[in-house]
Amino acid sequence: SLLEWATGRVEYMLNKNSNNIENAGKPCDCGRCDICKVFGTGDAKTVDHIAKSSPDELPGPPRLRVYDAYLNHDSFLKLIELTEGLFTEIKTENQINRITSRANPRKVERVPAGAVFEGRMVFDIYKDEDVELLKLVFCGMRMLEDSYLGGYGSRGSGRVRFEDIKVIYRPKEYYLGRGQERELSKAQVLEKLNEEELVKNLKTLVGNSHAS
């Protein structure tokens, strides 16, 4: 992922698996880094090893859960009209061999520009220090806005932007029926979200919740 490149985990996996190219390209499985704590590690052997050697360093459950994002109603109606109910567009391209000059026409199916999807993410906090890990999520979102989703990004496909962002805090008391959820932050676009203030306020709330 983009975050693995940014935090050096790709280099770690390459060095660890220098004799095994297949494993070198897989997600980080160290079980100790922030990436593994946020997104989890699928290597059961690694977790078992940490449990036996350094149980205090166990990563625990993945902190982040990302749910499916669905097309919102306005985009749904717009795409029905524009695409005749197909909801995707077919972009025709033509690849030219630079040596033989042979043409290779092809078609690419992609989501039409301007489509809006509504999504939801849940970030679980098991320890006070988990609050800092939330910054990693926002970092990944910013990097994604400057990159792309899926293929053909070099041709302009896959560009995304996060809008109408709302961060809601639900303490354990909320689930026990003794508390209320609280809106911590709201921003029209990601760049307007004050992450430092958000994390600071969240630390205070988490500390108060644990103290009670």
CSV table of C-alpha atoms in Angstrom, one decimal:
chain,number,residue,atom,x,y,z
A,1,SER,CA,0.0,0.0,0.0
A,2,LEU,CA,1.0,3.7,-0.2
A,3,LEU,CA,1.5,3.7,3.6
A,4,GLU,CA,3.8,0.8,3.5
A,5,TRP,CA,6.0,2.6,1.0
A,6,ALA,CA,5.9,5.8,3.1
A,7,THR,CA,6.8,4.0,6.4
A,8,GLY,CA,9.5,1.8,5.0
A,9,ARG,CA,7.7,-1.5,5.3
A,10,VAL,CA,8.1,-2.4,1.6
A,11,GLU,CA,11.9,-2.1,2.1
A,12,TYR,CA,11.6,-4.3,5.2
A,13,MET,CA,9.8,-7.0,3.3
A,14,LEU,CA,12.3,-6.9,0.4
A,15,ASN,CA,15.2,-7.3,2.8
A,16,LYS,CA,13.5,-10.0,4.8
A,17,ASN,CA,12.6,-12.0,1.7
A,18,SER,CA,15.6,-11.2,-0.5
A,19,ASN,CA,15.7,-14.9,-1.6
A,20,ASN,CA,12.0,-15.2,-2.1
A,21,ILE,CA,10.6,-12.7,-4.6
A,22,GLU,CA,7.0,-14.0,-4.2
A,23,ASN,CA,6.9,-13.1,-0.5
A,24,ALA,CA,8.9,-9.9,-1.0
A,25,GLY,CA,5.8,-8.2,-2.6
A,26,LYS,CA,3.4,-9.2,0.1
A,27,PRO,CA,2.0,-6.8,2.8
A,28,CYS,CA,4.1,-6.3,6.0
A,29,ASP,CA,3.7,-9.2,8.4
A,30,CYS,CA,6.1,-8.2,11.2
A,31,GLY,CA,3.2,-7.9,13.6
A,32,ARG,CA,4.9,-5.1,15.5
A,33,CYS,CA,4.8,-1.9,13.3
A,34,ASP,CA,2.0,0.6,13.2
A,35,ILE,CA,0.9,-0.7,9.8
A,36,CYS,CA,0.3,-4.1,11.3
A,37,LYS,CA,-1.6,-2.6,14.3
A,38,VAL,CA,-3.9,-0.6,12.1
A,39,PHE,CA,-4.5,-3.0,9.2
A,40,GLY,CA,-3.7,-6.3,10.9
A,41,THR,CA,-1.3,-9.1,9.9
A,42,GLY,CA,-2.4,-12.3,8.3
A,43,ASP,CA,0.6,-14.3,9.3
A,44,ALA,CA,-0.5,-16.5,12.2
A,45,LYS,CA,3.1,-17.9,12.7
A,46,THR,CA,4.3,-14.4,13.4
A,47,VAL,CA,1.6,-13.7,16.0
A,48,ASP,CA,2.3,-17.0,17.7
A,49,HIS,CA,6.0,-16.2,17.8
A,50,ILE,CA,5.4,-12.8,19.3
A,51,ALA,CA,3.0,-14.4,21.9
A,52,LYS,CA,5.7,-16.8,23.0
A,53,SER,CA,8.7,-14.4,23.0
A,54,SER,CA,7.2,-11.0,23.8
A,55,PRO,CA,3.5,-11.2,24.7
A,56,ASP,CA,3.5,-7.4,25.6
A,57,GLU,CA,4.2,-6.6,22.0
A,58,LEU,CA,1.3,-8.5,20.5
A,59,PRO,CA,-0.4,-6.2,17.9
A,60,GLY,CA,-3.9,-7.1,19.0
A,61,PRO,CA,-7.0,-6.9,16.6
A,62,PRO,CA,-6.8,-4.6,13.6
A,63,ARG,CA,-7.7,-1.1,14.6
A,64,LEU,CA,-9.3,-0.1,11.3
A,65,ARG,CA,-12.4,-1.5,9.7
A,66,VAL,CA,-13.3,-0.2,6.2
A,67,TYR,CA,-16.9,-0.9,5.0
A,68,ASP,CA,-18.2,-1.0,1.5
A,69,ALA,CA,-18.9,2.4,-0.1
A,70,TYR,CA,-22.1,2.6,-2.0
A,71,LEU,CA,-23.2,5.0,-4.8
A,72,ASN,CA,-25.3,7.8,-3.3
A,73,HIS,CA,-28.8,8.5,-4.6
A,74,ASP,CA,-28.0,11.6,-6.7
A,75,SER,CA,-25.2,9.8,-8.5
A,76,PHE,CA,-27.4,6.8,-8.9
A,77,LEU,CA,-30.0,8.8,-10.8
A,78,LYS,CA,-27.4,10.6,-12.8
A,79,LEU,CA,-25.6,7.4,-14.0
A,80,ILE,CA,-28.9,5.8,-14.9
A,81,GLU,CA,-29.5,8.7,-17.3
A,82,LEU,CA,-25.9,8.9,-18.6
A,83,THR,CA,-25.1,5.2,-19.0
A,84,GLU,CA,-28.5,3.7,-19.7
A,85,GLY,CA,-28.4,1.7,-16.5
A,86,LEU,CA,-24.9,0.2,-16.9
A,87,PHE,CA,-23.4,2.5,-14.2
A,88,THR,CA,-20.0,2.3,-15.8
A,89,GLU,CA,-18.4,3.8,-18.9
A,90,ILE,CA,-16.4,2.2,-21.6
A,91,LYS,CA,-13.2,4.1,-22.6
A,92,THR,CA,-11.7,3.1,-25.9
A,93,GLU,CA,-7.9,3.3,-26.2
A,94,ASN,CA,-5.4,2.5,-28.9
A,95,GLN,CA,-2.0,1.1,-28.0
A,96,ILE,CA,0.7,1.6,-30.6
A,97,ASN,CA,3.8,-0.6,-30.7
A,98,ARG,CA,6.7,1.8,-31.1
A,99,ILE,CA,8.8,-0.7,-33.0
A,100,THR,CA,6.3,-2.2,-35.4
A,101,SER,CA,3.7,0.6,-35.4
A,102,ARG,CA,1.0,-2.0,-35.0
A,103,ALA,CA,-2.2,-0.8,-33.4
A,104,ASN,CA,-3.8,-2.6,-30.5
A,105,PRO,CA,-7.3,-1.2,-29.9
A,106,ARG,CA,-8.8,-2.0,-26.5
A,107,LYS,CA,-11.6,-1.0,-24.2
A,108,VAL,CA,-11.5,-0.1,-20.5
A,109,GLU,CA,-14.4,-0.2,-18.2
A,110,ARG,CA,-14.3,2.4,-15.4
A,111,VAL,CA,-16.5,4.4,-13.0
A,112,PRO,CA,-17.6,7.7,-14.6
A,113,ALA,CA,-16.0,10.9,-13.4
A,114,GLY,CA,-17.9,12.7,-10.7
A,115,ALA,CA,-19.6,9.6,-9.2
A,116,VAL,CA,-20.1,10.0,-5.4
A,117,PHE,CA,-19.9,7.1,-3.0
A,118,GLU,CA,-20.8,7.1,0.7
A,119,GLY,CA,-18.5,5.1,2.9
A,120,ARG,CA,-17.8,4.4,6.6
A,121,MET,CA,-14.7,3.5,8.6
A,122,VAL,CA,-14.5,2.4,12.2
A,123,PHE,CA,-11.3,2.9,14.2
A,124,ASP,CA,-11.2,0.9,17.5
A,125,ILE,CA,-9.1,2.1,20.4
A,126,TYR,CA,-7.9,-0.6,22.8
A,127,LYS,CA,-5.1,1.4,24.5
A,128,ASP,CA,-4.4,5.1,25.0
A,129,GLU,CA,-1.5,5.0,22.5
A,130,ASP,CA,-3.9,3.8,19.8
A,131,VAL,CA,-5.1,7.3,19.4
A,132,GLU,CA,-1.9,8.3,17.7
A,133,LEU,CA,-2.4,5.6,15.1
A,134,LEU,CA,-5.4,7.4,13.8
A,135,LYS,CA,-3.0,9.9,12.2
A,136,LEU,CA,-1.8,7.1,10.0
A,137,VAL,CA,-5.3,6.6,8.6
A,138,PHE,CA,-5.5,10.3,7.6
A,139,CYS,CA,-2.0,10.2,6.1
A,140,GLY,CA,-3.1,7.3,3.9
A,141,MET,CA,-6.2,9.2,2.8
A,142,ARG,CA,-4.2,12.2,1.8
A,143,MET,CA,-1.7,10.0,-0.1
A,144,LEU,CA,-4.6,8.3,-1.9
A,145,GLU,CA,-6.0,11.7,-3.1
A,146,ASP,CA,-2.6,12.4,-4.8
A,147,SER,CA,-2.5,8.8,-6.2
A,148,TYR,CA,-5.3,6.6,-7.6
A,149,LEU,CA,-7.5,3.6,-7.0
A,150,GLY,CA,-7.3,0.6,-9.3
A,151,GLY,CA,-5.5,0.5,-12.6
A,152,TYR,CA,-4.7,3.0,-15.4
A,153,GLY,CA,-3.8,5.8,-13.0
A,154,SER,CA,-1.1,7.1,-15.4
A,155,ARG,CA,-4.0,7.8,-17.8
A,156,GLY,CA,-6.0,9.8,-15.3
A,157,SER,CA,-8.3,7.0,-14.1
A,158,GLY,CA,-8.9,6.3,-10.4
A,159,ARG,CA,-8.6,9.8,-9.0
A,160,VAL,CA,-10.6,10.1,-5.7
A,161,ARG,CA,-11.4,12.9,-3.2
A,162,PHE,CA,-12.7,12.6,0.3
A,163,GLU,CA,-15.5,15.1,1.1
A,164,ASP,CA,-18.1,15.7,3.8
A,165,ILE,CA,-15.9,14.1,6.4
A,166,LYS,CA,-17.4,13.5,9.9
A,167,VAL,CA,-15.6,12.0,12.9
A,168,ILE,CA,-17.7,10.7,15.7
A,169,TYR,CA,-16.5,9.3,19.0
A,170,ARG,CA,-18.4,6.6,20.8
A,171,PRO,CA,-17.1,5.6,24.2
A,172,LYS,CA,-17.7,2.3,25.8
A,173,GLU,CA,-20.5,3.9,27.9
A,174,TYR,CA,-22.4,4.5,24.6
A,175,TYR,CA,-22.6,0.7,24.0
A,176,LEU,CA,-23.6,0.1,27.6
A,177,GLY,CA,-26.5,2.5,27.4
A,178,ARG,CA,-24.9,5.0,29.8
A,179,GLY,CA,-23.4,7.6,27.4
A,180,GLN,CA,-23.9,9.5,24.1
A,181,GLU,CA,-21.8,9.7,21.0
A,182,ARG,CA,-20.0,12.9,20.3
A,183,GLU,CA,-19.1,14.6,17.0
A,184,LEU,CA,-15.4,15.5,17.2
A,185,SER,CA,-14.8,17.0,13.8
A,186,LYS,CA,-16.5,17.9,10.6
A,187,ALA,CA,-14.9,19.1,7.3
A,188,GLN,CA,-16.0,19.6,3.8
A,189,VAL,CA,-12.7,18.3,2.4
A,190,LEU,CA,-9.8,16.4,3.9
A,191,GLU,CA,-7.3,19.2,3.8
A,192,LYS,CA,-9.6,21.3,6.1
A,193,LEU,CA,-9.6,18.6,8.8
A,194,ASN,CA,-7.6,19.7,11.8
A,195,GLU,CA,-6.0,16.3,12.7
A,196,GLU,CA,-3.8,17.6,15.6
A,197,GLU,CA,-6.8,19.2,17.4
A,198,LEU,CA,-8.9,16.1,16.7
A,199,VAL,CA,-6.2,13.7,18.1
A,200,LYS,CA,-5.7,16.0,21.1
A,201,ASN,CA,-9.4,16.1,22.0
A,202,LEU,CA,-9.7,12.3,21.4
A,203,LYS,CA,-6.9,11.6,23.8
A,204,THR,CA,-8.7,13.6,26.5
A,205,LEU,CA,-11.9,11.8,25.9
A,206,VAL,CA,-10.3,8.4,25.9
A,207,GLY,CA,-8.3,9.1,29.1
A,208,ASN,CA,-11.5,10.2,30.8
A,209,SER,CA,-13.4,7.1,29.7
A,210,HIS,CA,-10.6,4.8,30.9
A,211,ALA,CA,-10.5,6.7,34.2
A,212,SER,CA,-14.2,6.1,34.8
